[in-house]
XYZ file of C-alpha atoms in Angstrom:
325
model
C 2.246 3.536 8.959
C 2.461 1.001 6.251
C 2.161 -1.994 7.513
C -1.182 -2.889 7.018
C -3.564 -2.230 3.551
C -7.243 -3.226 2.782
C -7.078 -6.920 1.227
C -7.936 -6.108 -2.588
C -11.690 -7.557 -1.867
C -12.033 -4.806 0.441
C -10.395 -1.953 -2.324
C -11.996 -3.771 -5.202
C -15.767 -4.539 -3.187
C -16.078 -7.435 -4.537
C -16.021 -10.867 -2.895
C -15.723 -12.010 0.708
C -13.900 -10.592 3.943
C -13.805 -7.061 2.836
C -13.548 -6.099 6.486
C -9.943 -7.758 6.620
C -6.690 -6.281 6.408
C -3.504 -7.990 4.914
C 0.177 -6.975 5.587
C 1.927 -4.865 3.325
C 3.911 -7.018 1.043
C 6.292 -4.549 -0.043
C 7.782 -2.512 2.792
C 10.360 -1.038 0.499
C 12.275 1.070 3.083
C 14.960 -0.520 5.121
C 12.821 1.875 8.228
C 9.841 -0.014 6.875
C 10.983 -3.222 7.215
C 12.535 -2.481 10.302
C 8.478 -1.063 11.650
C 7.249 -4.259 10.092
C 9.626 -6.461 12.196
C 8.953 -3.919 15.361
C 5.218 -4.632 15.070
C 6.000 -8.771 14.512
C 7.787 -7.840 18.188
C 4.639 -6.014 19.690
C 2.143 -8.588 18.545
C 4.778 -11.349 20.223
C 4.689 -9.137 23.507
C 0.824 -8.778 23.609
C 0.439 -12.359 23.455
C 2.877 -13.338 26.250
C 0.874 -10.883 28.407
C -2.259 -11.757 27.627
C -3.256 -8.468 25.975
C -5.917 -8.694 22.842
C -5.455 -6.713 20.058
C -8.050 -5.578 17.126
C -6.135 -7.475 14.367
C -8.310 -8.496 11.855
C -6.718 -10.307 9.377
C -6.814 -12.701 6.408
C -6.542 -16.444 6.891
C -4.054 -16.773 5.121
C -1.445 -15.069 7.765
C -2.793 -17.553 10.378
C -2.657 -20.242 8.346
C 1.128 -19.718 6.926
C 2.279 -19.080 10.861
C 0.982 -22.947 11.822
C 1.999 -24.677 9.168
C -1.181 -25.251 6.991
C -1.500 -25.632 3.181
C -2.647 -22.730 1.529
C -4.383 -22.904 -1.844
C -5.621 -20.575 -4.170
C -8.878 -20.905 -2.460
C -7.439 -19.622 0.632
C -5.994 -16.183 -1.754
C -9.628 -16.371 -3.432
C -11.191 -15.927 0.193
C -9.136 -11.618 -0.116
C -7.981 -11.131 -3.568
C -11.169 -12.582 -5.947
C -10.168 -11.137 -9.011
C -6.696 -12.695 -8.782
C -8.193 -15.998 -8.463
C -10.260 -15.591 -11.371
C -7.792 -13.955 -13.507
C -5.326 -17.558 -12.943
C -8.578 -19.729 -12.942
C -9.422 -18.470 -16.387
C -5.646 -18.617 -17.470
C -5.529 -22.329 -16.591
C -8.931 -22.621 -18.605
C -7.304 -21.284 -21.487
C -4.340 -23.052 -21.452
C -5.875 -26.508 -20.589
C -8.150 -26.553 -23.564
C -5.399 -25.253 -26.126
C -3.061 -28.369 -24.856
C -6.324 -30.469 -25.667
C -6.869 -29.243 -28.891
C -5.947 -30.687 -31.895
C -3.694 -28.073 -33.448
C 0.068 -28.457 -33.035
C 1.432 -27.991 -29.731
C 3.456 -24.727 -29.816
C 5.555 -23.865 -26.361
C 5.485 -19.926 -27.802
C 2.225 -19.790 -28.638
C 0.168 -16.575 -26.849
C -3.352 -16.494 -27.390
C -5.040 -13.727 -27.602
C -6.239 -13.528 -24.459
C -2.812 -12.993 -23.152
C -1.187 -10.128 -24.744
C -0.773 -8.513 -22.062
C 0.432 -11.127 -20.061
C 4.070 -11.134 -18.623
C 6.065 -12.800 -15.833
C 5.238 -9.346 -13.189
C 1.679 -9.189 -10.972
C 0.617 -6.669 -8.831
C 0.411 -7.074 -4.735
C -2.465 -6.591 -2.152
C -0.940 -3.042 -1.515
C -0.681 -2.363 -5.592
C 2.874 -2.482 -6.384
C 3.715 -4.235 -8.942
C 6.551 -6.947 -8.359
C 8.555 -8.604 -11.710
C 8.292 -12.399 -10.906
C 11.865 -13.280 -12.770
C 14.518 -11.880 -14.261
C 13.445 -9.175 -16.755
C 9.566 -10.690 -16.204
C 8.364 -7.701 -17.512
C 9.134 -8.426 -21.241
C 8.682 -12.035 -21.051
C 5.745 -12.840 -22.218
C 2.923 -15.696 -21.181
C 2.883 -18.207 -23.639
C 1.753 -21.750 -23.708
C 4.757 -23.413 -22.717
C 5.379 -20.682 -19.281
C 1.181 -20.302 -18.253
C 2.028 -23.184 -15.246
C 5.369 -21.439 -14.094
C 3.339 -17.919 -14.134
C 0.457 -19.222 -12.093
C 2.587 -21.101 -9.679
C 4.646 -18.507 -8.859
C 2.146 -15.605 -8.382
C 0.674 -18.128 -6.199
C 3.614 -18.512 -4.421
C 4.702 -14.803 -3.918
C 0.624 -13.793 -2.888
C 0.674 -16.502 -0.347
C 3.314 -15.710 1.557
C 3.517 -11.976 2.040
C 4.525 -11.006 5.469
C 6.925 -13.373 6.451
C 9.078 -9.979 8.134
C 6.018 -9.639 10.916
C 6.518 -13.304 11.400
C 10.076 -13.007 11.668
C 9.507 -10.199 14.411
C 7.439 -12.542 16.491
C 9.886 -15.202 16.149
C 12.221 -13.018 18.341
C 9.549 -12.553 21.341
C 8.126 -16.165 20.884
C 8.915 -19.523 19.826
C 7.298 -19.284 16.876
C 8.420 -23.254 16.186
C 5.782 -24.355 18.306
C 2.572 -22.483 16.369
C 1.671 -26.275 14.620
C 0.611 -27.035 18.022
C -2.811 -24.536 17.516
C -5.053 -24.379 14.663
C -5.118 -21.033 12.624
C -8.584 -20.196 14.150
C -6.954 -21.075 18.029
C -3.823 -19.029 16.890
C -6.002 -15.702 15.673
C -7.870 -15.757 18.640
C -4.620 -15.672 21.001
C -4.064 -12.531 19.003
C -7.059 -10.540 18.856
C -9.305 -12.639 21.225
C -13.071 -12.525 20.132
C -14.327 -9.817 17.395
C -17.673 -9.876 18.910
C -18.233 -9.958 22.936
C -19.503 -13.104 24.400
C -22.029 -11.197 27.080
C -22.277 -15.130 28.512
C -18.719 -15.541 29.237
C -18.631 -11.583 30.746
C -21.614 -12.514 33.163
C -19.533 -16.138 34.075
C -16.645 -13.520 35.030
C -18.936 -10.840 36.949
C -18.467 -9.519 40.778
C -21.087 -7.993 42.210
C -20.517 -5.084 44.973
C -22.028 -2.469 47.208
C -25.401 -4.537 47.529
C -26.151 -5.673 43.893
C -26.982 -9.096 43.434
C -27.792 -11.369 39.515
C -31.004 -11.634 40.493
C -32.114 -7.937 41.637
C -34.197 -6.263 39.314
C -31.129 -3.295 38.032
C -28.594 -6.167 37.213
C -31.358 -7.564 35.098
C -32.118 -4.533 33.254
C -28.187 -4.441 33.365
C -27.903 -7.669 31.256
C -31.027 -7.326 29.078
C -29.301 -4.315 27.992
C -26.295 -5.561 26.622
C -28.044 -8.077 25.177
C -29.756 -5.603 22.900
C -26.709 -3.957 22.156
C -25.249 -4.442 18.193
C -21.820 -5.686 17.844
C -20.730 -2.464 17.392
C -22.007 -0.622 20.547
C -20.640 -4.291 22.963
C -16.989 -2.883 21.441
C -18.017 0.690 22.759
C -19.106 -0.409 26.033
C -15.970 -2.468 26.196
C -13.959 0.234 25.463
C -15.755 2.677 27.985
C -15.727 0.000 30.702
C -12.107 -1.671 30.263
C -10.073 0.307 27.612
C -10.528 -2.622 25.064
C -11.931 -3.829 21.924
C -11.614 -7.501 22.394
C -12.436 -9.787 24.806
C -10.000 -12.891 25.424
C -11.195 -16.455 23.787
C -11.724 -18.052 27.274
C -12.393 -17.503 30.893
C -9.111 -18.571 31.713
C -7.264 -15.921 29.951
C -8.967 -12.795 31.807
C -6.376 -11.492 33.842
C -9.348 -9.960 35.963
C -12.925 -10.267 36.735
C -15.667 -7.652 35.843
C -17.059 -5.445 38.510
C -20.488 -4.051 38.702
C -21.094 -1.727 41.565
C -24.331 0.009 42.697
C -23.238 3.628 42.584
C -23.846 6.427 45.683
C -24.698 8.819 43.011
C -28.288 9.725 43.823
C -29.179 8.682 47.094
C -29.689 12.099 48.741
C -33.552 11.738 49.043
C -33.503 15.321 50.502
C -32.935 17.001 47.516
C -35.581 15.634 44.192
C -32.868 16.447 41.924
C -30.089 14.254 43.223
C -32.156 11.085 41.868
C -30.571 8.386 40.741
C -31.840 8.775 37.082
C -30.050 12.305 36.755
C -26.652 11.021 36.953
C -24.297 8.641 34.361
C -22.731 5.304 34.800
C -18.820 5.402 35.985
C -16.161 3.253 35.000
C -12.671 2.233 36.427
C -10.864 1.297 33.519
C -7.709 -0.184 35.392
C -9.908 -1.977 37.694
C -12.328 -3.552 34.801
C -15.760 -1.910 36.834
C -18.349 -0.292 36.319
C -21.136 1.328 38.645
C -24.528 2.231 37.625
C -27.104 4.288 39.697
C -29.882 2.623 40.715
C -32.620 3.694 38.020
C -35.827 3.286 38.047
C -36.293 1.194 34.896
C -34.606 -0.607 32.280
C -35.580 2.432 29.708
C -33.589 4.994 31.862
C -30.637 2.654 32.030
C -30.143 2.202 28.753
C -30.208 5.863 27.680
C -27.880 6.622 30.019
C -25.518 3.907 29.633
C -25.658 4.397 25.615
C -24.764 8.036 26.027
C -21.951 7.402 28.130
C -19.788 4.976 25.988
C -20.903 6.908 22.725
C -19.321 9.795 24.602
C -16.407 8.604 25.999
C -13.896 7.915 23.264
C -10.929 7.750 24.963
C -9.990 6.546 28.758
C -8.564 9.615 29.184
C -11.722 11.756 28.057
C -12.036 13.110 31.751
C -8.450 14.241 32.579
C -7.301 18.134 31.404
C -4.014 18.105 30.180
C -1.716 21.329 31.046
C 1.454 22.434 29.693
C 4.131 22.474 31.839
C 5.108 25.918 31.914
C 8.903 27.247 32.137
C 9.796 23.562 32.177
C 11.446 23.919 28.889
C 13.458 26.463 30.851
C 14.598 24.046 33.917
């Protein structure tokens, strides 16, 4: 769908925050605008119940949504080249109104030949700025109305999300946060806070924090790259992101010594032959009790490396002759 494109850092790999998105600017369909509005309705729902999503974008969305400035510093922070490309526009023109030759409005230097009233968006279509922009030239009377008003359209592209949200929430009220507090109501933390998931942690069917597995248990995760925490959140709770604060969990996490591997009868049914379980719906997890930190890690790595889905373990069967009820 195209509602969201690489900012032009990302496309262009230059700069900084080429892991964000930005919205699409130009959802030229009426069914696209419609989508874009849609998903303004779905982010408003997830917030009002609490759910995070993996929404990783620019500040300049947050910022527009509570109110705050934005600057060309703020469009430098995705779209580098843009910022350059105005910087060194107002560089030229600054020094030729210092000069001492005769100020002439229709002037173009030569560094602006190709310059008319039309830029190009984050998504790359290019948008005519005013009436017939595309064959009015820059010159040196226009240069501050150009760079005003591709500042203008670049900083606020995706007001229709906004006014999607605006029909879940009342989006009046968004001054109240900051645009960091507002982006992590959204999507919550990027990275998980293994503190704030052992503040939150039950313990069940004889595990304790201080025995030696839940240890192991913790040490693990601690290890664990950004990356893999998002797997084993995934594996363990059918989510990317964790919520900002304590407060916002709408359950605790379980960890629960598993019965797999207790038959001491039979030297294969050890504990250290069988993989970690989760509950997904239940935000749990049990874990055999293995016989050292080593063996828990291999198996809990292999199991949310290969478990991409929380439906991995259910077969799906056609219904067959229902198409004939």
């Amino acid at each position: 769908l195209p509602l969201c494109v690489p900012c032009p850092n990302r496309s262009a790999a230059v700069g900084s925050n080429q892991d964000k998105y930005v919205l699409s600017p130009s959802p030229g369909s009426p069914l696209a605008q419609e989508l874009m509005q849609f998903f303004g309705k779905m982010v408003g729902l997830a917030i009002r119940h609490n759910l995070t999503l993996g929404f990783t974008q620019s500040t300049l969305l947050w910022r527009s949504m509570v109110k705050l400035p934005v600057s060309r510093n703020h469009l430098e922070s995705v779209d580098s080249l843009l910022a350059k490309q105005l910087k060194d526009i107002e560089t030229v023109g600054l020094e030729l109104e210092a000069g001492t030759v005769e100020y002439k409005p229709d002037y173009q230097p030569e560094a602006w030949r190709d310059l008319v009233f039309a830029t190009y968006l984050s998504d790359g279509t290019r948008q005519v700025l005013i009436p017939r922009g595309e064959d009015i030239p820059v010159t040196l009377g226009s240069w501050r109305d150009y760079i005003a008003t591709v500042e203008r359209v670049r900083l606020l592209e995706g007001a229709v999300m906004r006014d999607g949200m605006s029909v879940v929430l009342p989006t009046e009220l968004f001054p109240l946060f900051t645009a960091v507090e507002l982006e992590q109501l959204v999507g919550g933390r990027s990275t998980i806070d293994i503190s704030l998931l052992q503040q939150c942690t039950e313990y069940e069917n004889g595990l304790t924090p201080d025995c030696a597995l839940v240890r192991n248990f913790w040490e693990v995760l601690d290890e664990m790259s950004p990356d893999e925490t998002t797997l084993f959140l995934r594996f363990v709770w059918a989510r990317s992101r964790m919520p900002a604060s304590l407060s916002e969990l709408s359950m605790n996490f379980k960890l629960q010594l598993s019965s797999q591997g207790r038959d001491s009868s039979d030297s294969t049914m050890t504990p250290d032959n069988f993989l970690p379980t989760a509950q997904t719906c239940f935000f749990s997890l049990s874990i055999p009790n293995y016989s050292c930190k080593q063996v828990l890690k291999e198996k809990l790595m292999y199991a949310i490396e290969n478990s991409p889905t929380m439906d991995a373990d259910v077969r799906l069967h056609s219904a067959e002759g229902w198409a004939d009820a």
